[in-house]
Coordinates of C-alpha atoms and ligand atoms in Angstrom, one line a residue:
X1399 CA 81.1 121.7 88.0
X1400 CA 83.2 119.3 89.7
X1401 CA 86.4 120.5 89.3
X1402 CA 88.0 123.4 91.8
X1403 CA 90.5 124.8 89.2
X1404 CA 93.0 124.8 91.8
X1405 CA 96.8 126.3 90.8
X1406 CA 98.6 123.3 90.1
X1407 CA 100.3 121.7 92.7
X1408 CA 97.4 122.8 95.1
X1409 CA 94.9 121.1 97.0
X1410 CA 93.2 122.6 99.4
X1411 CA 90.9 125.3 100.2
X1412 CA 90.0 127.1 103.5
X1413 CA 86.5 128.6 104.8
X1414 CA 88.0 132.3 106.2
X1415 CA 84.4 132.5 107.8
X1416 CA 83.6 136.4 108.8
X1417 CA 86.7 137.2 107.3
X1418 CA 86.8 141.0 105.9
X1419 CA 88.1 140.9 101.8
X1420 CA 91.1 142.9 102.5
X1421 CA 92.4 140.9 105.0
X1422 CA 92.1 138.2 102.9
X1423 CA 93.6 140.0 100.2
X1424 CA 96.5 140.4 102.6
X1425 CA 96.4 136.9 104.2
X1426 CA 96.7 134.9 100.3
X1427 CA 100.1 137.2 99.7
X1428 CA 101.6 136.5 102.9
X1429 CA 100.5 133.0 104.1
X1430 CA 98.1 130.6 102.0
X1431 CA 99.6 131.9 98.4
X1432 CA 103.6 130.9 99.8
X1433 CA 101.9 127.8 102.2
X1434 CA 100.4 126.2 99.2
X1435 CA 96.6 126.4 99.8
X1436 CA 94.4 126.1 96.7
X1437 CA 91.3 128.0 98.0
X1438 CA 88.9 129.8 100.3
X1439 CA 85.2 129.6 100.9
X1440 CA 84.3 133.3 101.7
X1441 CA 81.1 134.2 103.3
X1442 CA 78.1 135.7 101.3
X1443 CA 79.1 138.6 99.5
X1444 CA 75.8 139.9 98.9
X1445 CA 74.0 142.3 101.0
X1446 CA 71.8 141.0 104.3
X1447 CA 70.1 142.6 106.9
X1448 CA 71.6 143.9 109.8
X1449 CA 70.2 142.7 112.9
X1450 CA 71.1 144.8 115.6
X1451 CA 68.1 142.9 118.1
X1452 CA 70.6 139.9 118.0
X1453 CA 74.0 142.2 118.2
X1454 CA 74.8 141.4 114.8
X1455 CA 75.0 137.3 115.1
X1456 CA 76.9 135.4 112.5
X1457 CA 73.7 134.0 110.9
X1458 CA 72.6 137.8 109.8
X1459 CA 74.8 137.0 106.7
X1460 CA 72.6 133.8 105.5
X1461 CA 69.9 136.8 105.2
X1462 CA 69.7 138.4 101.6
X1463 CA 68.2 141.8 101.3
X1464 CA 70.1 142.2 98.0
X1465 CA 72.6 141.1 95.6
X1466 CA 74.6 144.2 95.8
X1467 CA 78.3 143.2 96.8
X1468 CA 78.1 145.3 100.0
X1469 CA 78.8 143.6 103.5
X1470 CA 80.5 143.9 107.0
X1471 CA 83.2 141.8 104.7
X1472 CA 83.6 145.0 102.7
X1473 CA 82.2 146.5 99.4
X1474 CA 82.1 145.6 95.7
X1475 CA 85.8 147.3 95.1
X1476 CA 87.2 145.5 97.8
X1477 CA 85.8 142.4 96.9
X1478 CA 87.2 142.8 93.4
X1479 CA 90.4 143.5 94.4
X1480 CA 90.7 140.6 96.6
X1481 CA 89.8 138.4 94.0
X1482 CA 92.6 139.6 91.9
X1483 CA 95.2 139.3 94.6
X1484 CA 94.0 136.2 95.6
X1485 CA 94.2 134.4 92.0
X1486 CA 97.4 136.2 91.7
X1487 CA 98.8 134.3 94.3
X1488 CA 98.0 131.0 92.9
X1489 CA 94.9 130.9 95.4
X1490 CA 91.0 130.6 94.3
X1491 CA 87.6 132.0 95.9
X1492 CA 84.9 130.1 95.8
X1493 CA 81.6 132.3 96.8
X1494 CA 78.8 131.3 99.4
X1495 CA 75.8 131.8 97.3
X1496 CA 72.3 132.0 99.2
X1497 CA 69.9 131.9 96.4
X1498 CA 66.9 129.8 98.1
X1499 CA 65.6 132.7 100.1
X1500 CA 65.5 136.1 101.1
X1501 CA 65.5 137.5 104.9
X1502 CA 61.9 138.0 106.8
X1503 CA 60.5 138.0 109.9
X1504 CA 62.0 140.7 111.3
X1505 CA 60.9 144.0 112.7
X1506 CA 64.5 145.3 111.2
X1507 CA 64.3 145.7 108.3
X1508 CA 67.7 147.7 106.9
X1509 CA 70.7 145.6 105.0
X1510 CA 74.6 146.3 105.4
X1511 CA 74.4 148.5 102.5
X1512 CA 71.2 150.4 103.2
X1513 CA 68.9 148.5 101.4
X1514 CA 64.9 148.4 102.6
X1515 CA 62.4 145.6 103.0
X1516 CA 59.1 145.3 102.9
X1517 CA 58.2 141.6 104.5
X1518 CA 54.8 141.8 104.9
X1519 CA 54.8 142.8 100.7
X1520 CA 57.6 140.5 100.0
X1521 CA 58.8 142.9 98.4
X1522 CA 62.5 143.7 98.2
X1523 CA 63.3 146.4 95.9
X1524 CA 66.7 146.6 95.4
X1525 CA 66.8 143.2 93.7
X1526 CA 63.5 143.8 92.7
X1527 CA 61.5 140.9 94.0
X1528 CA 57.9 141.0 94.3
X1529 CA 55.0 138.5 95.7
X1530 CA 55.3 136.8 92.8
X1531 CA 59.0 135.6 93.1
X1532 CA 58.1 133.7 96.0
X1533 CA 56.9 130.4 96.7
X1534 CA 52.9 130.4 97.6
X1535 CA 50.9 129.7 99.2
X1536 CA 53.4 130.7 102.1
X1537 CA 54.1 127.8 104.7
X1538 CA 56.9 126.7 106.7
X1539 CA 59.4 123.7 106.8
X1540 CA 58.7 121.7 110.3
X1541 CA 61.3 118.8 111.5
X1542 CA 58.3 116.2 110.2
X1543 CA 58.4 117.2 106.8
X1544 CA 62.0 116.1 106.1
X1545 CA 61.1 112.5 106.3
X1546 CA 57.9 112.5 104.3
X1547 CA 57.7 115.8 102.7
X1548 CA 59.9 117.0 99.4
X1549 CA 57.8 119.3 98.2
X1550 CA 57.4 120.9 101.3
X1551 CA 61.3 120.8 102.1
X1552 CA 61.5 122.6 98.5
X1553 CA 58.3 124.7 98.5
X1554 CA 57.6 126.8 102.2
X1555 CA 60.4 128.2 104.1
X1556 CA 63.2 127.2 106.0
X1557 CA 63.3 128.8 109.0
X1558 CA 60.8 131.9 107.7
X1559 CA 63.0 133.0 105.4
X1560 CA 61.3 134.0 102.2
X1561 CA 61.0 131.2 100.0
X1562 CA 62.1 131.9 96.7
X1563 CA 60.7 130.4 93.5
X1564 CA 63.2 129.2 91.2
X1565 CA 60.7 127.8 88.7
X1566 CA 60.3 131.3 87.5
X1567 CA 61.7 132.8 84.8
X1568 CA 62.2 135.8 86.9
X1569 CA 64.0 134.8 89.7
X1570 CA 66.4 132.9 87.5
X1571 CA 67.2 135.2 85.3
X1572 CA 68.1 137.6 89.1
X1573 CA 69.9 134.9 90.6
X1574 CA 72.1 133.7 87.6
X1575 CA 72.9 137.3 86.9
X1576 CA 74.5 137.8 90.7
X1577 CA 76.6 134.6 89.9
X1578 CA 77.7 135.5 86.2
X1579 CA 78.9 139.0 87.7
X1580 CA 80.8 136.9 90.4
X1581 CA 82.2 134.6 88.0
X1582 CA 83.3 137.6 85.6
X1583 CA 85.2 139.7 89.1
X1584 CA 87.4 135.9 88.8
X1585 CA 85.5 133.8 91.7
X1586 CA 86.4 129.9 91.2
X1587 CA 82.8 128.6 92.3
X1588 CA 79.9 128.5 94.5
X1589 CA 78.5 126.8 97.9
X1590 CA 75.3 126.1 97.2
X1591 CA 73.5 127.1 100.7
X1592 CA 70.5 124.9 101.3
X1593 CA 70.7 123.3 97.8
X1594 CA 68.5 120.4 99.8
X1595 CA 65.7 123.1 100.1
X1596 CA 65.5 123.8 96.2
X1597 CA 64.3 121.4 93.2
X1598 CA 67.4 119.7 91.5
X1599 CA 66.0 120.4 88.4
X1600 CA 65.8 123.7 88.9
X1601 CA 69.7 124.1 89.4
X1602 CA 70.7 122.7 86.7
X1603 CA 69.0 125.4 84.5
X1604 CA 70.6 127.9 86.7
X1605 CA 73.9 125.9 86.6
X1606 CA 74.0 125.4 83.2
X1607 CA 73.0 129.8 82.4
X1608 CA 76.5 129.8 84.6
X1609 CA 79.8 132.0 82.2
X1610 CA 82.8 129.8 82.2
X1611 CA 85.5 131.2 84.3
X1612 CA 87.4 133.9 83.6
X1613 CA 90.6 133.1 81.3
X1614 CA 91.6 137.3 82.7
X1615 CA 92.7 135.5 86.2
X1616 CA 94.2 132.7 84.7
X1617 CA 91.7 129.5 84.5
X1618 CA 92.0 127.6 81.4
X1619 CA 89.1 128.5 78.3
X1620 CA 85.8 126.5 78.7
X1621 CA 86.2 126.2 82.2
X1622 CA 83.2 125.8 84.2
X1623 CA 82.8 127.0 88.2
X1624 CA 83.4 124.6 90.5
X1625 CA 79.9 123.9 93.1
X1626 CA 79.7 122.0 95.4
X1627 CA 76.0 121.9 97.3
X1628 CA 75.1 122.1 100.9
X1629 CA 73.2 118.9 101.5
X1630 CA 72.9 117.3 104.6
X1631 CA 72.5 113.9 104.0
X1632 CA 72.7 111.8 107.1
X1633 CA 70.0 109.1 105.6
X1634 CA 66.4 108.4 106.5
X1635 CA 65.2 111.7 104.9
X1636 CA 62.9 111.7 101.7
X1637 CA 65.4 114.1 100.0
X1638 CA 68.6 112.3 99.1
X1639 CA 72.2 113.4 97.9
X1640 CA 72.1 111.4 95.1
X1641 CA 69.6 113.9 93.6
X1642 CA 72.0 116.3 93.9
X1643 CA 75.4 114.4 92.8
X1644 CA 74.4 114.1 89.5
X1645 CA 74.3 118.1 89.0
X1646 CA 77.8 119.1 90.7
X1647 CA 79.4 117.9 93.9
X1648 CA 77.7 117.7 97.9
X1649 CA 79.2 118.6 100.9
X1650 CA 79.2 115.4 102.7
X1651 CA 78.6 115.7 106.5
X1652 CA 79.5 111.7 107.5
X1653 CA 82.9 112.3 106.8
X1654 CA 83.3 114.5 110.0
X1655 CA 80.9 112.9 112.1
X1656 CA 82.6 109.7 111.6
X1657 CA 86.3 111.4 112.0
X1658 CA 84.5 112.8 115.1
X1659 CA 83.5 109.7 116.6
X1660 CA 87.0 107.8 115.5
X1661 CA 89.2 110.6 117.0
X1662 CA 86.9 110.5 120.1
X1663 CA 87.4 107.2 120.8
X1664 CA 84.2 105.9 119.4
X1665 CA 85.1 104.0 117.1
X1666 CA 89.0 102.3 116.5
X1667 CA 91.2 104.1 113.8
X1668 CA 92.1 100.2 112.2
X1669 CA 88.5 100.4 110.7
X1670 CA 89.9 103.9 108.8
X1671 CA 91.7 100.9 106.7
X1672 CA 89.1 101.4 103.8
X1673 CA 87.9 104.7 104.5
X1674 CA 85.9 106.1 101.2
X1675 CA 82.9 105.0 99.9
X1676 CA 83.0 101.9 102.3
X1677 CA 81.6 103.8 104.8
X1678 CA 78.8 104.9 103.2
X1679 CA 80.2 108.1 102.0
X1680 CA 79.9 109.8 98.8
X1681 CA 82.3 108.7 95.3
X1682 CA 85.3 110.6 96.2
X1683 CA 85.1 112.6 92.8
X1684 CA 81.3 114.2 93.9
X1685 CA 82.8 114.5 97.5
X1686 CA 83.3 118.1 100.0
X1687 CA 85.2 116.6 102.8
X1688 CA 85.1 118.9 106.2
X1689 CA 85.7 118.2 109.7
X1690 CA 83.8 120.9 110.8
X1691 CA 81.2 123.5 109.3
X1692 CA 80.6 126.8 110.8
X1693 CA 77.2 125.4 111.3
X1694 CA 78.0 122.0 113.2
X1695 CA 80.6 123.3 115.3
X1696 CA 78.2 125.5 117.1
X1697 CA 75.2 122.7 117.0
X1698 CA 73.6 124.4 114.3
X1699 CA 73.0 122.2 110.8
X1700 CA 73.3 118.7 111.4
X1701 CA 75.0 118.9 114.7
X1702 CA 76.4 116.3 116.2
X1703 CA 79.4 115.6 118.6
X1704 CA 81.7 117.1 116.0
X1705 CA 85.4 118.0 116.7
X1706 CA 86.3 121.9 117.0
X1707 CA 88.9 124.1 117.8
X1708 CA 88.0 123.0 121.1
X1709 CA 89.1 120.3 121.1
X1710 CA 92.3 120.5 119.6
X1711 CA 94.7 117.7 120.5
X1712 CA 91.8 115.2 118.5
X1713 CA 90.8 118.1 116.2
X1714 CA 94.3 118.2 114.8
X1715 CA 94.6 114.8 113.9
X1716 CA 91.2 114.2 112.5
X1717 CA 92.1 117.1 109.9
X1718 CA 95.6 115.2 109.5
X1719 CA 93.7 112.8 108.9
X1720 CA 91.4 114.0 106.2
X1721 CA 94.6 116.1 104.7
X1722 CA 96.7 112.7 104.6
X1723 CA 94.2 110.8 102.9
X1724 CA 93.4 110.9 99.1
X1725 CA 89.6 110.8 99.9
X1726 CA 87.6 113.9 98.7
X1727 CA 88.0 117.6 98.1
X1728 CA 89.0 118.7 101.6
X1729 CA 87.8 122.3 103.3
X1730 CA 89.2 123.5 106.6
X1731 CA 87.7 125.6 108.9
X1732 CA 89.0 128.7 110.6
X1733 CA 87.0 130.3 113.0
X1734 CA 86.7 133.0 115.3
X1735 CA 86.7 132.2 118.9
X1736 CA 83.0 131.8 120.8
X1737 CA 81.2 131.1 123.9
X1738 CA 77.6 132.1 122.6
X1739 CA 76.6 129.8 119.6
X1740 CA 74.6 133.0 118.5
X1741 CA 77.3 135.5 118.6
X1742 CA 79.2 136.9 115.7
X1743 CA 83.0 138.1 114.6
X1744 CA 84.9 140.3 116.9
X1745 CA 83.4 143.6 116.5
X1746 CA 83.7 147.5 117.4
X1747 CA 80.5 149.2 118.8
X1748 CA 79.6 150.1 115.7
X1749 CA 79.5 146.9 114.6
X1750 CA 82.8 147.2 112.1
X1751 CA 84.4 143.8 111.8
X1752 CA 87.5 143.5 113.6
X1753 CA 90.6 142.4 111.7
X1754 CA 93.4 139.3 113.1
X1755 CA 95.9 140.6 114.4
X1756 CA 99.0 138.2 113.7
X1757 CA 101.4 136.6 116.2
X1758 CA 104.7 136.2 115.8
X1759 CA 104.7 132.4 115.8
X1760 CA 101.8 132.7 112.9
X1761 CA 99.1 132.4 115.0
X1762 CA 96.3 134.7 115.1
X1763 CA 95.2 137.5 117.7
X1764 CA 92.2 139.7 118.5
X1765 CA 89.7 136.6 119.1
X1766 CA 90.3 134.7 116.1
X1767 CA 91.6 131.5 116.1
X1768 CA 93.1 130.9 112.7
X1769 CA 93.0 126.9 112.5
X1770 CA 94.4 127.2 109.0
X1771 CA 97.6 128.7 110.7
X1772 CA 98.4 126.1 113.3
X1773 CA 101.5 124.1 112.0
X1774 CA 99.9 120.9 112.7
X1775 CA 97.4 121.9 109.5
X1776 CA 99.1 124.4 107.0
X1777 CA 101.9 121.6 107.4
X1778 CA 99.5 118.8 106.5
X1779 CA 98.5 121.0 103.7
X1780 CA 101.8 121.1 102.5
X1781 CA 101.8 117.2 102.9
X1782 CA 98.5 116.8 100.8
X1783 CA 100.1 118.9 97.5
X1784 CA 103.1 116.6 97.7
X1785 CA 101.2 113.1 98.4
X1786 CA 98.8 114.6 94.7
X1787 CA 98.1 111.7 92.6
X1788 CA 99.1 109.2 95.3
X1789 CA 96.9 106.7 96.8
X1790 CA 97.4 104.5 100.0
X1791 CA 99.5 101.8 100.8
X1792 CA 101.1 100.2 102.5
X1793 CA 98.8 100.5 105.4
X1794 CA 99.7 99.2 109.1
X1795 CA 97.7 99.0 112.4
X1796 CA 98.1 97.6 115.6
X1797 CA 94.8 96.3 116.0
X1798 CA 93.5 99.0 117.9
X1799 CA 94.1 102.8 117.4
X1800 CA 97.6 102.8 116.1
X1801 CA 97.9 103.2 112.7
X1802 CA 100.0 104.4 109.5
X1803 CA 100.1 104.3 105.9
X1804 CA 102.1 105.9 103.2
X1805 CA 101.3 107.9 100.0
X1806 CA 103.0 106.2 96.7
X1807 CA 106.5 107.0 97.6
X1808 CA 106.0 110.6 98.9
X1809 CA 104.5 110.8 102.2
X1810 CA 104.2 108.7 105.4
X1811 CA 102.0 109.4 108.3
X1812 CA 101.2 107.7 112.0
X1813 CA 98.6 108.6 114.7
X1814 CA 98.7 107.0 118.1
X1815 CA 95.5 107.5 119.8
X1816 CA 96.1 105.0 122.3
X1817 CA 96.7 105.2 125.8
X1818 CA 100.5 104.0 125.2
X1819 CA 103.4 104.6 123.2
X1820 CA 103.6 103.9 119.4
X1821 CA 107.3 102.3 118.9
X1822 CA 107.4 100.2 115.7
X1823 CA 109.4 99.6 112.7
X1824 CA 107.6 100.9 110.0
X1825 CA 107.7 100.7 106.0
X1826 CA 108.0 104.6 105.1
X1827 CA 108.0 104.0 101.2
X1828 CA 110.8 107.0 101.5
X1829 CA 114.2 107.3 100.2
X1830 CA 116.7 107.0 103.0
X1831 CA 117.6 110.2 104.7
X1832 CA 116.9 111.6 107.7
X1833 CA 113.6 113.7 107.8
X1834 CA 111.6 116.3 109.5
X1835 CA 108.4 115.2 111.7
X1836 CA 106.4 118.1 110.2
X1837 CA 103.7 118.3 113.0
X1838 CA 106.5 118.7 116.1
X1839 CA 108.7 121.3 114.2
X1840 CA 110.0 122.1 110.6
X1841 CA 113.0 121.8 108.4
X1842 CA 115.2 124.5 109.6
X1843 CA 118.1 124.0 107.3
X1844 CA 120.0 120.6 107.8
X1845 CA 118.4 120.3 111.5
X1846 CA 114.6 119.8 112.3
X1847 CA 113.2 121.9 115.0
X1848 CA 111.0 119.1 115.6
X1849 CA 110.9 115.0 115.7
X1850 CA 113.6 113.8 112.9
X1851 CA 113.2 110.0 111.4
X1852 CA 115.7 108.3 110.1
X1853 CA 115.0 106.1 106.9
X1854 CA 117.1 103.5 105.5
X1855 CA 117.7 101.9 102.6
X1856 CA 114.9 99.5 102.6
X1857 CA 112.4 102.4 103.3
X1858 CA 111.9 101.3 107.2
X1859 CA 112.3 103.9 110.2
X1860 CA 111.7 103.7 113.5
X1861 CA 108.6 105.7 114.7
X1862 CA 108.0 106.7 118.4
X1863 CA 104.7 108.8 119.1
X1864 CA 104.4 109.0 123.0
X1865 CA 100.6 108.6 124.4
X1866 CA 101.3 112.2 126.4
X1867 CA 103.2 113.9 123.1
X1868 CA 101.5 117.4 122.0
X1869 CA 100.2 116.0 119.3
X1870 CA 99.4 111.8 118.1
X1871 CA 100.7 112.8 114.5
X1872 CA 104.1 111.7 112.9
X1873 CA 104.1 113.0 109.5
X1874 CA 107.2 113.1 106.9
X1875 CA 107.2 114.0 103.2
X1876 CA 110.0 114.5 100.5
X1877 CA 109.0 118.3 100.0
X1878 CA 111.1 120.9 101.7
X1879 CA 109.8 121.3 104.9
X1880 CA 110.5 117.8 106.0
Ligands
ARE2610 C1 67.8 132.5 112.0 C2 67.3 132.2 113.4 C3 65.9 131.6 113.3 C4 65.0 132.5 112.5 C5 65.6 132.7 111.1 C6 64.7 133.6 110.2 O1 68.2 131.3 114.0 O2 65.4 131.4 114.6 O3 63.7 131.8 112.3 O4 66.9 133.3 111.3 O5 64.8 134.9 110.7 C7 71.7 130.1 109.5 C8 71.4 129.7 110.9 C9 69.9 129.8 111.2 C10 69.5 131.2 110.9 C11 69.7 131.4 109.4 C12 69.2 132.8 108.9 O6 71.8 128.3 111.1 O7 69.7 129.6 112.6 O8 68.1 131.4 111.2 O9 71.1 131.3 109.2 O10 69.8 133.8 109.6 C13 68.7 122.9 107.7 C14 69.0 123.1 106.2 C15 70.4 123.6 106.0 C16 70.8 124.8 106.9 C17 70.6 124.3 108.3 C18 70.9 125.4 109.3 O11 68.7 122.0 105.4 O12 70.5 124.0 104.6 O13 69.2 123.9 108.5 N1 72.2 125.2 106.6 C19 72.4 126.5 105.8 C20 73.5 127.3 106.4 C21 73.1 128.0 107.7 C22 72.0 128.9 107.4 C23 71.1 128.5 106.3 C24 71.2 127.3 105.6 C25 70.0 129.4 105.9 O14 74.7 126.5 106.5 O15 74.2 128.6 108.3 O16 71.2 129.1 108.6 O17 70.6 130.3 104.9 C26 68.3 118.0 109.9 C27 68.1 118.2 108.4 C28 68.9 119.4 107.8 C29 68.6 120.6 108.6 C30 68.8 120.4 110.1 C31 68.5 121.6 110.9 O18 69.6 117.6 110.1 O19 68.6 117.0 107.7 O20 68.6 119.6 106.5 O21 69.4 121.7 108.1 O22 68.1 119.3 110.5 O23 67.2 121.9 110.8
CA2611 CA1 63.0 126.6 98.7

């Protein structure tokens, strides 16, 4: 469970959050299949309520009415098909799976694909779940009982939504069922939503019922899904990641809050010097690395001064950052763009997602904002498949918030968040040549649109990084683009 079954060569995966399945279909043939990305999170495929009170927020999708494959993402066909063109292009889905609970509460009470509800009967025919296939008797979690309460955080509900049971036979036998018929359409995996709110022992029985993955879109025989669990871990709770670690890997939320806080200001990039497990984050091998969540980013989750879109100059570099270094399995974000925390993807009246449109210069149109497709990243990605199997050295700061390091003998990057220029002499590790800066510009056949660096023959260059430069990144690689 700990291994993505990336292509090889690939590294990295990408949360398309809201994103319809044919324009993902479309969008791993034309740009992360040739770019070199390994994956994408896509959001729940199942059936939820549609909650027209709320004009159809995002967080109508963390609401299961069903496991039928029918959402404003698109149907079961769809789904299948984008699977298949995805793997065909060397790039793996993993699935958001929301198997603690089941939507409530509401006085709506219809799903994306017509299903029906009956809250006050818990009774959800379409699965079927009954009274029984719930936790009782019914309660719900309150901020107190996270840091004295386990049973509680595992037993009543999370924010009224219908607590599943999955001691019972029942509800095991439902949920591993929707995940086997994911893992048979060719899915690479699962997110594990709210994995804090259910009993770790009750996971691995449903982890372990799991198929392997199918050897039809081209992962190796005996291979098992790749999960990794949503657990917020920030300390001081009576739940703890290392429950979960054991089982299959954990999203680990202090890797962007302390990004955040470095790339803020709040903390001087020289202490990145032994970034890892140092800092009191998870054994890189266990560990979902993310800048931003489409919780966080719009103070939902853990919250937390976390970097965005936003804020893109220090946004940029903190996901250089976590591209650049060997630390974790990394996930980027791309987001649509939004002023209400509440509000959900660019939408029609009749509440039809609305697809990107796409820009000329590869960025993206139509009120989404496509992180994934600013150079500055899909470079960096590039940068991360090359740098594979690398680790740091050759590590140099200036005391302050001017640092660099290089990757074995294939990559060298510098960030300059200081308040003056970066112009030092640096080891590179490189063979001499002249290279491409890949975050100013590309390789555009023997010129760089960009920055260029000049290495010699000992490995050293010259590296300038102006304090008022687009971007605080110098990065260089001996793949093509630089
Ligand atoms: C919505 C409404 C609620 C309403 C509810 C039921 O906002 O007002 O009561 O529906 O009708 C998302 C949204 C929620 C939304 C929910 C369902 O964020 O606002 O509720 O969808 O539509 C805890 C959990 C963690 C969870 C976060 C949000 O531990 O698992 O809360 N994150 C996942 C997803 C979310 C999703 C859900 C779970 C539910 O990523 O997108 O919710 O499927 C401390 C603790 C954390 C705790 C945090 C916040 O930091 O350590 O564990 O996170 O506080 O309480
Ligand atoms: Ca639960």
């Amino acid at each position: 469970y700990f291994n993505p079954h990336y292509a090889p060569g690939r590294t990295t995966m990408v949360h398309l959050f809201e994103w319809k399945w044919d324009d993902i279909a479309a969008e791993c043939e034309r740009f992360l299949g040739p770019n070199g990305f390994g994956g994408i999170q896509v959001s729940p495929p199942n059936e939820n309520l549609a909650i027209w009170s709320h004009n159809r927020p995002w967080w109508e999708r963390y609401q299961p009415i069903s496991y039928r494959l029918l959402t404003r993402s698109g149907n079961e066909q769809q789904f299948a098909n984008m699977v298949r063109r995805c793997n065909d292009a060397g790039v793996r889905i993993y699935v958001d799976a929301i198997i603690n609970h089941m939507t409530g509460t509401w006085s709506e009470n219809v799903g994306t694909g017509g299903s029906t509800a009956n809250f006050g009967e818990w009774h959800y025919p379409s699965v079927p779940y009954g009274r029984n296939d719930f936790n009782w008797p019914h309660c719900v979690i309150s901020g107190n009982d996270y840091g004295c309460c386990p049973d509680r955080v595992r037993n009543c509900e999370l924010s009224g939504l219908k607590d599943l049971n999955q001691g019972s036979e029942y509800v095991r036998s439902m949920i591993v069922g929707y995940m086997n018929s994911l893992i048979d359409i060719g899915v690479a995996g699962f997110r594990i939503d709210a994995a804090k709110h259910m009993w770790p022992s009750d996971l691995r029985v449903i982890y372990d019922r799991l198929h392997n993955l199918n050897t039809d879109h081209g992962f190796p025989s005996g291979a098992r899904p790749y999960i990794y669990q949503e657990v917020i871990d920030l300390g001081g709770e009576a739940m703890s990641r290392d429950e979960y670690t054991p089982l299959a890997a954990v999203t680990e939320f202090k890797f962007g809050m302390e990004l955040s806080r470095a790339f803020q200001g709040g903390n001087q990039l020289r202490w990145l010097v032994n970034w890892g497990p140092q800092w009191g984050l998870l054994a890189s091998d266990v560990s979902l690395t993310f800048i931003d969540n489409h919780d966080n980013q719009r103070g939902h989750g853990a919250g937390g001064s976390i970097l965005t879109y936003k804020q893109a100059r220090q946004y940029k570099a903190a996901v250089a950052f976590m591209l650049a270094h060997p630390y974790g399995e990394p996930q980027l974000m791309s987001s649509f763009d939004f002023v209400n925390t509440e509000a959900g993807p660019p939408m029609d009246s009749s509440g039809n997602i609305i697809s990107p449109s796409i820009n000329s210069d590869n960025t993206c149109g139509n009120g989404w904002i496509c992180e994934h497709r600013w150079r500055q990243i899909y470079q960096m990605v590039q940068f991360r498949n090359v740098a594979l199997g690398t680790g740091v050295n050759d590590w140099w700061d200036n005391g302050g918030n001017q640092i660099a390091f290089c990757r074995g003998g294939q990559a060298f990057i510098a960030f300059n968040n200081e308040y003056w220029t970066l112009n030092q002499n640096l080891q590179t590790c490189l063979p001499a040549g002249t290279y491409c800066d890949i975050i100013s510009g590309t390789r555009n056949g023997n010129s760089c649109t960009g920055k260029s660096v000049q290495v010699g023959n000992d490995g050293r260059a010259t590296i300038i990084i102006g304090s008022d430069e687009y971007d605080m990144i110098l990065a260089i690689h001996r793949g093509p683009q630089s």
